[in-house]
Amino acid sequence: MFLYFYNMLKYYNYHINSYNGSHMIISIINSKGGVGKTTLSINIAHSLQIRGYKVLLVDSDPQGSSRDWNAINEGTILPTIGLDRAGSLEKDIKAINGFDVKVIDTAPQAKELAVAAIKCADLVLIPIQPSGVDMWATSDIVGLIKERQELLNRPKAGFIVNRKIMGSTTSKNINEMLSKAGLYVFKHGLNQRVAYSDSISMGKTIHDIGGKAKNEVELLVDELLEFIK
Ligand SMILES: Nc1ncnc2c1ncn2[C@@H]1O[C@H](COP(=O)(O)OP(=O)(O)OP(=O)(O)O)[C@@H](O)[C@H]1O
Ligand SMILES: [Mg+2]
């Protein structure tokens, strides 16, 4: 049993450490508010931590939702810091050592912060809700990412569909619609579930709740680790 977990850890560590030789920065961005940036930041960060990575959660949103969540659990789940100055985000985040992964939860409607978070990222994740209005609103972020990719061939970037609703036509077709934007679309997204809002409100993560929601986060993080290989 021990050997099994040890080998699993080695396998996953290989993925992240082989990415850029040291550590990885994941920025979770969408200029639209309330799409799940904080929910995904916290749950992805915790899932990676459970898999054995040293993870830092960076709250670059002056609103401070990730820091509020961290205060509720008295800092017992994830090391969490606030870096909400666009001008120094890249320098400040790169000056912090000792972590395998840094997950940046970003602010809505803050173009300079989004640009800074894209600049320092190895991987950009764009949470999006299944609606046309939400899709149209991502064109600014997609444009910023593509400019950067054309220049440097990085960061990698992908859409994550959040709050999928069973039986909704848009939820069913959203992956295909999003693929037209020319970025990766994660096959695994999150459904609309009260477990997400309840867990964050209690200062917990989906891993403390378990069930179907935890399974979908795990599938998403499996896919993420494959994607960054
Ligand atoms: N899959 C989901 N199922 C149910 N509720 C969700 C889901 N994802 C997010 N929520 C809820 O939607 C609200 C907004 O989510 P969240 O705070 O993660 O978005 P955000 O993009 O970080 O918002 P902001 O732009 O204000 O920072 C929260 O109340 C959260 O609990
Ligand atoms: Mg937020």
Short mmCIF file of C-alpha atoms and ligand atoms in Angstrom, two decimals:
data_model
loop_
_atom_site.label_atom_id
_atom_site.label_comp_id
_atom_site.label_asym_id
_atom_site.label_seq_id
_atom_site.Cartn_x
_atom_site.Cartn_y
_atom_site.Cartn_z
CA MET A 1 0.00 0.00 0.00
CA PHE A 2 2.76 2.41 1.01
CA LEU A 3 4.65 1.60 -2.19
CA TYR A 4 1.52 2.30 -4.24
CA PHE A 5 1.13 5.80 -2.76
CA TYR A 6 4.86 6.48 -3.05
CA ASN A 7 4.80 5.59 -6.75
CA MET A 8 1.66 7.69 -7.34
CA LEU A 9 3.37 10.66 -5.70
CA LYS A 10 6.48 10.17 -7.78
CA TYR A 11 4.36 9.96 -10.93
CA TYR A 12 2.50 13.22 -10.23
CA ASN A 13 5.57 15.06 -8.96
CA TYR A 14 7.29 14.15 -12.20
CA HIS A 15 4.56 16.00 -14.11
CA ILE A 16 4.90 19.26 -12.22
CA ASN A 17 8.64 19.25 -11.74
CA SER A 18 9.23 18.36 -15.36
CA TYR A 19 7.17 21.39 -16.42
CA ASN A 20 9.72 24.11 -15.78
CA GLY A 21 12.27 22.43 -13.64
CA SER A 22 11.20 24.07 -10.39
CA HIS A 23 7.68 25.15 -9.63
CA MET A 24 4.49 26.00 -11.41
CA ILE A 25 2.26 29.07 -11.24
CA ILE A 26 -1.41 28.60 -12.06
CA SER A 27 -3.51 31.75 -12.55
CA ILE A 28 -7.28 31.47 -12.42
CA ILE A 29 -8.71 34.36 -14.41
CA ASN A 30 -11.94 35.73 -15.77
CA SER A 31 -12.85 39.41 -15.92
CA LYS A 32 -16.43 38.44 -15.19
CA GLY A 33 -17.36 38.30 -11.50
CA GLY A 34 -18.85 35.32 -9.70
CA VAL A 35 -17.84 32.65 -12.23
CA GLY A 36 -16.02 30.41 -9.73
CA LYS A 37 -12.44 31.73 -9.65
CA THR A 38 -12.20 31.50 -5.87
CA THR A 39 -14.08 28.18 -5.68
CA LEU A 40 -11.76 26.61 -8.24
CA SER A 41 -8.59 28.17 -6.79
CA ILE A 42 -9.26 26.77 -3.33
CA ASN A 43 -10.39 23.32 -4.46
CA ILE A 44 -7.67 22.81 -7.07
CA ALA A 45 -5.03 24.03 -4.61
CA HIS A 46 -6.25 21.65 -1.91
CA SER A 47 -6.48 18.70 -4.30
CA LEU A 48 -2.87 19.27 -5.39
CA GLN A 49 -1.79 19.56 -1.76
CA ILE A 50 -3.48 16.25 -0.91
CA ARG A 51 -1.56 14.68 -3.81
CA GLY A 52 1.67 15.63 -2.10
CA TYR A 53 2.61 18.98 -3.64
CA LYS A 54 3.60 21.97 -1.56
CA VAL A 55 0.95 24.49 -2.57
CA LEU A 56 0.63 28.21 -1.89
CA LEU A 57 -2.68 29.96 -2.44
CA VAL A 58 -2.18 33.54 -3.59
CA ASP A 59 -5.11 35.92 -3.30
CA SER A 60 -4.59 38.73 -5.80
CA ASP A 61 -8.16 39.99 -5.43
CA PRO A 62 -8.35 43.07 -3.16
CA GLN A 63 -11.84 41.77 -2.23
CA GLY A 64 -9.92 39.04 -0.37
CA SER A 65 -12.33 36.09 -0.58
CA SER A 66 -9.56 33.47 -0.44
CA ARG A 67 -8.05 35.28 2.55
CA ASP A 68 -11.47 35.38 4.23
CA TRP A 69 -11.86 31.64 3.63
CA ASN A 70 -8.39 31.07 5.07
CA ALA A 71 -9.29 33.15 8.14
CA ILE A 72 -12.37 31.00 8.81
CA ASN A 73 -10.28 27.83 8.98
CA GLU A 74 -7.56 29.73 10.86
CA GLY A 75 -4.99 28.91 8.21
CA THR A 76 -5.17 25.19 8.89
CA ILE A 77 -5.73 24.02 5.30
CA LEU A 78 -3.58 25.96 2.84
CA PRO A 79 -0.82 28.54 3.25
CA THR A 80 -2.53 31.65 1.86
CA ILE A 81 -1.14 35.10 1.17
CA GLY A 82 -2.42 38.30 -0.41
CA LEU A 83 -0.55 39.90 -3.33
CA ASP A 84 -2.85 42.39 -4.97
CA ARG A 85 -0.53 44.90 -6.62
CA ALA A 86 -0.42 44.44 -10.39
CA GLY A 87 2.89 46.29 -10.62
CA SER A 88 4.75 43.87 -8.37
CA LEU A 89 2.79 40.60 -8.60
CA GLU A 90 5.29 38.80 -10.82
CA LYS A 91 8.34 39.91 -8.82
CA ASP A 92 6.68 39.19 -5.47
CA ILE A 93 5.38 35.76 -6.38
CA LYS A 94 8.67 34.63 -7.89
CA ALA A 95 10.51 35.73 -4.75
CA ILE A 96 8.64 33.15 -2.68
CA ASN A 97 10.47 29.84 -2.51
CA GLY A 98 9.63 26.46 -1.07
CA PHE A 99 6.48 25.65 -3.04
CA ASP A 100 5.84 23.28 -5.95
CA VAL A 101 2.68 25.06 -7.07
CA LYS A 102 1.35 28.57 -6.53
CA VAL A 103 -2.31 29.08 -7.35
CA ILE A 104 -3.37 32.69 -7.97
CA ASP A 105 -7.00 33.59 -7.38
CA THR A 106 -7.57 36.79 -9.35
CA ALA A 107 -10.00 39.70 -9.24
CA PRO A 108 -12.83 40.43 -11.68
CA GLN A 109 -12.65 43.57 -13.81
CA ALA A 110 -9.02 44.27 -13.06
CA LYS A 111 -7.23 44.31 -16.39
CA GLU A 112 -3.79 45.22 -15.02
CA LEU A 113 -3.93 42.41 -12.45
CA ALA A 114 -5.12 39.96 -15.11
CA VAL A 115 -2.23 40.96 -17.38
CA ALA A 116 0.22 40.52 -14.49
CA ALA A 117 -1.29 37.13 -13.55
CA ILE A 118 -1.08 35.93 -17.17
CA LYS A 119 2.51 37.17 -17.40
CA CYS A 120 3.74 35.14 -14.46
CA ALA A 121 1.65 32.02 -15.16
CA ASP A 122 2.72 28.68 -16.58
CA LEU A 123 -0.93 27.73 -16.77
CA VAL A 124 -4.02 29.95 -17.01
CA LEU A 125 -7.41 28.51 -16.14
CA ILE A 126 -10.55 30.36 -17.20
CA PRO A 127 -13.65 29.31 -15.27
CA ILE A 128 -16.78 29.93 -17.26
CA GLN A 129 -20.45 29.38 -16.63
CA PRO A 130 -22.50 27.77 -19.37
CA SER A 131 -24.15 30.81 -20.91
CA GLY A 132 -23.68 32.79 -24.08
CA VAL A 133 -23.26 36.05 -22.16
CA ASP A 134 -20.44 34.52 -20.12
CA MET A 135 -18.75 33.19 -23.24
CA TRP A 136 -18.79 36.54 -25.01
CA ALA A 137 -17.33 38.18 -21.91
CA THR A 138 -14.14 36.10 -22.11
CA SER A 139 -12.91 37.52 -25.41
CA ASP A 140 -10.71 40.12 -23.63
CA ILE A 141 -8.93 37.47 -21.52
CA VAL A 142 -8.57 35.11 -24.47
CA GLY A 143 -7.03 37.97 -26.47
CA LEU A 144 -4.51 38.74 -23.71
CA ILE A 145 -3.53 35.06 -23.42
CA LYS A 146 -3.09 34.62 -27.16
CA GLU A 147 -0.91 37.75 -27.41
CA ARG A 148 1.36 36.26 -24.76
CA GLN A 149 1.37 32.81 -26.36
CA GLU A 150 2.31 34.26 -29.75
CA LEU A 151 5.21 36.08 -28.14
CA LEU A 152 6.54 33.32 -25.85
CA ASN A 153 4.68 30.12 -26.65
CA ARG A 154 3.32 30.11 -23.10
CA PRO A 155 1.34 30.09 -20.82
CA LYS A 156 -0.76 27.03 -21.47
CA ALA A 157 -4.42 27.93 -21.02
CA GLY A 158 -7.80 26.28 -20.86
CA PHE A 159 -11.45 26.88 -20.08
CA ILE A 160 -13.10 25.09 -17.17
CA VAL A 161 -16.86 24.95 -17.31
CA ASN A 162 -18.35 25.64 -13.88
CA ARG A 163 -21.93 25.36 -12.62
CA LYS A 164 -23.09 22.99 -15.31
CA ILE A 165 -26.79 22.29 -14.99
CA MET A 166 -28.11 18.83 -15.81
CA GLY A 167 -30.55 18.92 -18.70
CA SER A 168 -29.51 22.39 -19.90
CA THR A 169 -28.81 22.57 -23.64
CA THR A 170 -26.10 25.20 -23.17
CA SER A 171 -24.38 23.03 -20.55
CA LYS A 172 -24.41 20.15 -23.01
CA ASN A 173 -23.02 22.17 -25.91
CA ILE A 174 -20.69 24.56 -24.15
CA ASN A 175 -17.47 22.58 -24.68
CA GLU A 176 -17.97 22.53 -28.41
CA MET A 177 -18.88 26.25 -28.49
CA LEU A 178 -15.84 27.16 -26.39
CA SER A 179 -13.44 25.17 -28.54
CA LYS A 180 -13.98 27.76 -31.29
CA ALA A 181 -12.03 30.28 -29.20
CA GLY A 182 -8.87 28.31 -29.96
CA LEU A 183 -7.89 27.40 -26.40
CA TYR A 184 -8.05 24.04 -24.66
CA VAL A 185 -11.40 23.16 -23.07
CA PHE A 186 -11.25 20.83 -20.06
CA LYS A 187 -13.46 17.80 -20.55
CA HIS A 188 -14.09 17.72 -16.81
CA GLY A 189 -15.87 20.69 -15.26
CA LEU A 190 -17.94 21.27 -12.15
CA ASN A 191 -21.67 20.89 -11.84
CA GLN A 192 -23.91 23.26 -9.97
CA ARG A 193 -23.89 21.83 -6.42
CA VAL A 194 -24.60 23.40 -3.04
CA ALA A 195 -21.61 21.49 -1.68
CA TYR A 196 -19.32 24.04 -3.34
CA SER A 197 -20.88 27.10 -1.76
CA ASP A 198 -21.44 25.36 1.60
CA SER A 199 -17.86 24.12 1.89
CA ILE A 200 -16.29 27.49 1.09
CA SER A 201 -18.65 29.30 3.48
CA MET A 202 -17.56 26.93 6.26
CA GLY A 203 -13.87 27.53 5.53
CA LYS A 204 -13.55 24.00 4.12
CA THR A 205 -12.98 22.46 0.72
CA ILE A 206 -14.86 19.88 -1.28
CA HIS A 207 -12.40 17.27 0.00
CA ASP A 208 -13.84 17.68 3.48
CA ILE A 209 -17.35 17.04 2.11
CA GLY A 210 -16.67 14.18 -0.32
CA GLY A 211 -19.28 12.72 -2.64
CA LYS A 212 -19.85 13.50 -6.30
CA ALA A 213 -18.46 17.02 -6.07
CA LYS A 214 -15.14 15.76 -4.75
CA ASN A 215 -15.00 13.20 -7.57
CA GLU A 216 -15.47 15.84 -10.24
CA VAL A 217 -12.73 18.02 -8.74
CA GLU A 218 -10.41 15.00 -8.73
CA LEU A 219 -11.16 14.22 -12.38
CA LEU A 220 -10.50 17.85 -13.26
CA VAL A 221 -7.15 17.85 -11.43
CA ASP A 222 -6.16 14.54 -13.09
CA GLU A 223 -6.84 16.20 -16.43
CA LEU A 224 -4.93 19.33 -15.41
CA LEU A 225 -1.84 17.28 -14.54
CA GLU A 226 -2.05 15.54 -17.92
CA PHE A 227 -2.47 18.88 -19.69
CA ILE A 228 0.66 20.46 -18.21
CA LYS A 229 2.90 17.52 -19.01
N1 LIG B 1 -20.18 24.75 -9.05
C1 LIG B 1 -20.83 25.56 -8.20
N2 LIG B 1 -22.00 25.17 -7.63
C2 LIG B 1 -22.66 25.98 -6.79
N3 LIG B 1 -22.24 27.19 -6.40
C3 LIG B 1 -21.09 27.64 -6.93
C4 LIG B 1 -20.31 26.85 -7.84
N4 LIG B 1 -19.21 27.57 -8.16
C5 LIG B 1 -19.29 28.72 -7.50
N5 LIG B 1 -20.41 28.79 -6.77
C6 LIG B 1 -20.90 29.92 -5.92
O1 LIG B 1 -20.99 31.06 -6.77
C7 LIG B 1 -20.56 32.22 -6.08
C8 LIG B 1 -19.39 32.83 -6.85
O2 LIG B 1 -18.30 31.90 -6.85
P1 LIG B 1 -16.81 32.41 -6.62
O3 LIG B 1 -16.74 33.32 -5.45
O4 LIG B 1 -15.94 31.22 -6.63
O5 LIG B 1 -16.62 33.25 -7.96
P2 LIG B 1 -15.49 34.32 -8.29
O6 LIG B 1 -15.30 34.26 -9.76
O7 LIG B 1 -14.31 34.12 -7.43
O8 LIG B 1 -16.21 35.68 -7.88
P3 LIG B 1 -15.52 37.14 -7.82
O9 LIG B 1 -15.38 37.55 -9.26
O10 LIG B 1 -16.50 37.98 -7.07
O11 LIG B 1 -14.20 36.98 -7.15
C9 LIG B 1 -20.17 31.77 -4.69
O12 LIG B 1 -21.28 31.98 -3.84
C10 LIG B 1 -19.89 30.28 -4.85
O13 LIG B 1 -20.13 29.56 -3.67
MG MG B 2 -13.30 35.45 -6.16
#
